[in-house]
Tab-separated table of C-alpha atoms and ligand atoms in Angstrom:
chain	number	residue	atom	x	y	z
L	1266	MET	CA	67.396	11.370	-214.344
L	1267	LEU	CA	67.089	14.725	-211.983
L	1268	TYR	CA	68.962	14.677	-209.333
L	1269	GLY	CA	67.823	16.153	-206.267
L	1270	VAL	CA	70.132	18.236	-203.735
L	1271	LEU	CA	68.381	19.206	-200.742
L	1272	SER	CA	69.167	23.023	-200.489
L	1273	HIS	CA	67.784	24.524	-197.216
L	1274	GLN	CA	70.725	24.755	-195.104
L	1275	GLY	CA	74.751	23.465	-195.428
L	1276	ALA	CA	77.157	22.079	-197.813
L	1277	TYR	CA	74.386	22.027	-200.656
L	1278	ILE	CA	76.742	23.911	-203.557
L	1279	LEU	CA	79.530	21.902	-203.511
L	1280	HIS	CA	77.131	18.554	-204.293
L	1281	GLU	CA	75.242	20.057	-206.922
L	1282	ASN	CA	78.508	21.157	-208.548
L	1283	MET	CA	79.829	18.263	-208.119
L	1284	LEU	CA	76.790	16.668	-210.070
L	1285	ARG	CA	77.170	18.912	-212.814
L	1286	LYS	CA	80.543	18.107	-213.126
L	1287	LEU	CA	79.561	14.523	-213.857
L	1288	GLY	CA	77.150	15.821	-217.161
L	1289	ARG	CA	74.085	15.471	-214.218
L	1290	ASP	CA	70.678	17.580	-214.065
L	1291	VAL	CA	70.429	19.332	-210.805
L	1292	LEU	CA	67.725	20.610	-208.639
L	1293	GLY	CA	68.019	22.619	-205.213
L	1294	VAL	CA	65.270	20.743	-203.496
L	1295	PHE	CA	62.941	22.423	-201.546
L	1296	THR	CA	59.261	22.070	-201.288
L	1297	ALA	CA	57.283	18.545	-201.437
L	1298	GLU	CA	55.964	19.421	-205.013
L	1299	ASP	CA	60.433	19.001	-205.430
L	1300	ILE	CA	60.450	15.816	-203.575
L	1301	ASN	CA	57.877	14.650	-206.397
L	1302	LYS	CA	60.234	16.250	-209.330
L	1303	ILE	CA	62.954	14.066	-208.671
L	1304	ASP	CA	64.382	10.589	-209.554
L	1305	ALA	CA	67.992	10.817	-206.920
L	1306	LEU	CA	68.528	12.588	-203.928
L	1307	ILE	CA	71.300	13.962	-202.167
L	1308	ILE	CA	70.700	15.350	-198.369
L	1309	PRO	CA	73.983	17.461	-197.526
L	1310	GLY	CA	75.650	17.995	-194.078
L	1311	GLY	CA	74.967	20.252	-192.033
L	1312	GLU	CA	73.204	20.333	-189.176
L	1313	SER	CA	70.895	17.414	-189.101
L	1314	THR	CA	68.227	19.170	-186.210
L	1315	THR	CA	67.931	22.625	-188.031
L	1316	LEU	CA	67.467	20.337	-191.062
L	1317	LEU	CA	64.594	18.194	-189.102
L	1318	LYS	CA	63.334	21.726	-188.525
L	1319	PHE	CA	62.416	22.529	-192.010
L	1320	PHE	CA	61.494	18.857	-192.764
L	1321	GLU	CA	58.760	19.655	-189.782
L	1322	ARG	CA	57.700	22.899	-191.158
L	1323	LEU	CA	56.945	22.285	-195.018
L	1324	ASP	CA	56.319	18.514	-194.392
L	1325	LEU	CA	59.129	16.649	-195.820
L	1326	MET	CA	58.897	13.449	-193.397
L	1327	ASN	CA	56.336	11.381	-194.557
L	1328	ILE	CA	56.787	12.048	-198.677
L	1329	THR	CA	60.559	11.887	-198.218
L	1330	ARG	CA	60.539	8.814	-196.710
L	1331	GLN	CA	57.754	7.019	-198.456
L	1332	ARG	CA	59.716	8.118	-202.059
L	1333	ILE	CA	62.679	6.430	-200.795
L	1334	ILE	CA	60.589	3.242	-199.862
L	1335	ASP	CA	59.635	3.505	-203.240
L	1336	GLY	CA	62.927	2.967	-204.632
L	1337	MET	CA	64.303	6.481	-204.738
L	1338	PRO	CA	67.988	6.298	-204.582
L	1339	VAL	CA	69.524	8.260	-202.071
L	1340	LEU	CA	73.124	9.922	-200.550
L	1341	GLY	CA	73.339	11.174	-197.054
L	1342	THR	CA	76.074	12.763	-195.802
L	1343	CYS	CA	77.686	14.111	-192.101
L	1344	ALA	CA	74.074	15.175	-191.157
L	1345	GLY	CA	72.270	13.543	-194.077
L	1346	ILE	CA	73.404	10.186	-192.949
L	1347	ILE	CA	71.952	11.456	-189.240
L	1348	LEU	CA	68.498	11.964	-191.065
L	1349	LEU	CA	68.679	8.668	-193.050
L	1350	THR	CA	69.091	6.030	-189.961
L	1351	ARG	CA	67.539	4.251	-188.248
L	1352	ASP	CA	67.851	5.552	-184.583
L	1353	VAL	CA	70.305	8.528	-182.935
L	1354	ALA	CA	71.838	6.548	-180.092
L	1355	ASN	CA	72.745	9.709	-178.375
L	1356	ASN	CA	70.315	11.973	-179.028
L	1357	ASN	CA	65.938	11.751	-178.994
L	1358	GLN	CA	65.834	13.018	-182.515
L	1359	ASP	CA	63.411	11.961	-185.455
L	1360	THR	CA	64.547	10.178	-188.297
L	1361	LEU	CA	63.652	8.713	-191.996
L	1362	GLY	CA	64.536	5.354	-190.274
L	1363	VAL	CA	65.426	4.334	-194.031
L	1364	LEU	CA	68.783	2.879	-193.003
L	1365	ASP	CA	69.562	0.222	-190.711
L	1366	ILE	CA	72.329	1.656	-188.796
L	1367	SER	CA	72.672	3.498	-185.433
L	1368	ILE	CA	74.894	6.435	-185.427
L	1369	GLU	CA	76.181	8.581	-182.554
L	1370	ARG	CA	75.605	12.612	-182.880
L	1371	MET	CA	79.337	14.083	-182.509
L	1372	GLY	CA	80.732	10.784	-182.004
L	1373	TYR	CA	84.560	11.824	-182.580
L	1374	GLY	CA	83.706	14.326	-179.947
L	1375	ARG	CA	83.611	17.617	-180.037
L	1376	GLN	CA	87.053	19.128	-179.159
L	1377	VAL	CA	87.988	17.280	-182.170
L	1378	ASN	CA	85.456	19.374	-184.701
L	1379	SER	CA	87.343	18.564	-187.686
L	1380	PHE	CA	89.973	16.069	-189.090
L	1381	GLU	CA	90.988	14.647	-192.204
L	1382	ALA	CA	91.805	11.258	-192.512
L	1383	LYS	CA	92.778	8.778	-195.275
L	1384	ILE	CA	89.775	6.111	-195.286
L	1385	GLU	CA	90.135	2.557	-196.722
L	1386	MET	CA	87.529	1.629	-199.413
L	1387	PRO	CA	87.590	-2.562	-199.132
L	1388	VAL	CA	84.622	-2.772	-201.698
L	1389	SER	CA	86.250	-1.853	-204.573
L	1390	SER	CA	89.926	-2.021	-203.444
L	1391	GLU	CA	91.009	1.170	-205.042
L	1392	LYS	CA	93.435	4.093	-203.437
L	1393	PRO	CA	92.108	5.152	-200.271
L	1394	PHE	CA	89.842	8.253	-200.155
L	1395	ASN	CA	90.781	11.611	-198.510
L	1396	GLY	CA	87.995	11.406	-195.188
L	1397	ILE	CA	86.885	15.167	-194.475
L	1398	PHE	CA	85.022	14.580	-191.140
L	1399	ILE	CA	83.142	17.920	-189.325
L	1400	ARG	CA	81.235	17.558	-186.180
L	1401	ALA	CA	80.971	14.125	-187.564
L	1402	PRO	CA	78.748	11.253	-186.760
L	1403	ARG	CA	80.135	7.575	-185.763
L	1404	ILE	CA	78.467	4.452	-186.885
L	1405	ILE	CA	78.216	2.177	-183.953
L	1406	ARG	CA	75.967	-0.631	-185.308
L	1407	VAL	CA	75.192	-1.706	-188.999
L	1408	GLY	CA	72.530	-3.906	-190.016
L	1409	GLU	CA	72.867	-7.239	-191.536
L	1410	ASP	CA	71.890	-5.704	-195.184
L	1411	VAL	CA	74.105	-2.936	-194.929
L	1412	GLU	CA	77.535	-3.054	-196.751
L	1413	ILE	CA	80.344	-1.224	-195.642
L	1414	ILE	CA	81.901	1.011	-198.557
L	1415	ALA	CA	84.449	2.792	-196.383
L	1416	LYS	CA	86.116	2.387	-193.099
L	1417	LEU	CA	88.492	4.562	-190.844
L	1418	ILE	CA	90.142	1.823	-189.244
L	1419	ASP	CA	87.869	-0.177	-187.637
L	1420	ASP	CA	84.765	2.193	-187.820
L	1421	PRO	CA	82.537	1.907	-190.943
L	1422	VAL	CA	82.103	5.585	-192.535
L	1423	ALA	CA	80.087	5.098	-195.315
L	1424	VAL	CA	77.630	2.386	-196.456
L	1425	ARG	CA	75.068	1.486	-198.401
L	1426	SER	CA	71.822	-0.534	-198.358
L	1427	GLY	CA	70.552	-1.196	-201.927
L	1428	LYS	CA	70.434	2.423	-203.341
L	1429	ILE	CA	70.578	3.933	-199.684
L	1430	TRP	CA	74.058	5.729	-199.127
L	1431	GLY	CA	75.337	7.094	-196.660
L	1432	THR	CA	78.722	8.780	-195.150
L	1433	THR	CA	80.184	9.828	-192.138
L	1434	PHE	CA	82.610	12.095	-193.884
L	1435	HIS	CA	82.199	14.858	-196.820
L	1436	PRO	CA	82.921	13.576	-200.418
L	1437	GLU	CA	82.089	16.636	-201.704
L	1438	LEU	CA	84.427	19.458	-199.887
L	1439	THR	CA	87.407	17.234	-201.768
L	1440	ASN	CA	88.222	16.976	-205.705
L	1441	ASP	CA	87.784	13.188	-205.420
L	1442	ASN	CA	84.275	12.341	-207.736
L	1443	ARG	CA	85.007	8.674	-206.904
L	1444	PHE	CA	81.848	8.479	-204.564
L	1445	HIS	CA	79.616	10.403	-206.306
L	1446	LYS	CA	80.127	8.789	-208.966
L	1447	MET	CA	79.434	5.358	-207.110
L	1448	PHE	CA	76.768	6.826	-205.792
L	1449	ILE	CA	75.428	7.756	-209.269
L	1450	LYS	CA	76.648	4.070	-210.782
L	1451	ALA	CA	74.196	2.738	-208.724
L	1452	ALA	CA	71.349	5.147	-208.990
L	1453	GLU	CA	71.249	4.490	-212.792
L	1454	GLY	CA	71.676	0.915	-212.842
W	650	LIG	N1	77.013	17.069	-186.122
W	650	LIG	C1	76.266	17.573	-187.236
W	650	LIG	C2	75.184	16.906	-186.832
W	650	LIG	O1	74.381	16.566	-185.901
W	650	LIG	C3	76.498	16.691	-188.207
W	650	LIG	C4	77.930	17.612	-188.876
W	650	LIG	C5	77.960	18.047	-190.507
W	650	LIG	O2	76.918	17.773	-191.014
W	650	LIG	N2	78.994	18.096	-190.477
W	650	LIG	O3	73.738	17.298	-187.515
């Protein structure tokens, strides 16, 4: 099983490190050819509009969408979840549209650029996770087939729909690898 981490921009190195620590093989993904080599994909945080420019320039949109529709597991964190989402409520930007949620970019306000908060993990009833939110998007609608994996008070902050997973925070910025472990288990299950 080869994990790809989209490596154009943003917080990709820490995702790679976490996957390697968990004993997984990792490829930094740049091109459509790379997308065809991997078995699962992580789309990191960064800036969704910048990621989109790379997607357009390198013609990655259709092939990535098709691989996900055909069952390739994918985890999007922060800007990564914005790319996966069905629609961005407050900005007219393209998405892969594979995860049936609606999202608001910078949904926690521009003035609060960044915060840390304990988030609850109702699915696993495990101890809370330290969520690091950086200019984070806010999930404002969750479709019927989408399960909420973690919440910040009333807001969903981690969701999954089959093998399509997304978080609005940055699990790779902590030493807590529970999210990556859960995703790997789902991806390889
Ligand atoms: N607000 C950023 C965006 O719209 C996401 C921030 C992040 O990934 N840390 O892409």
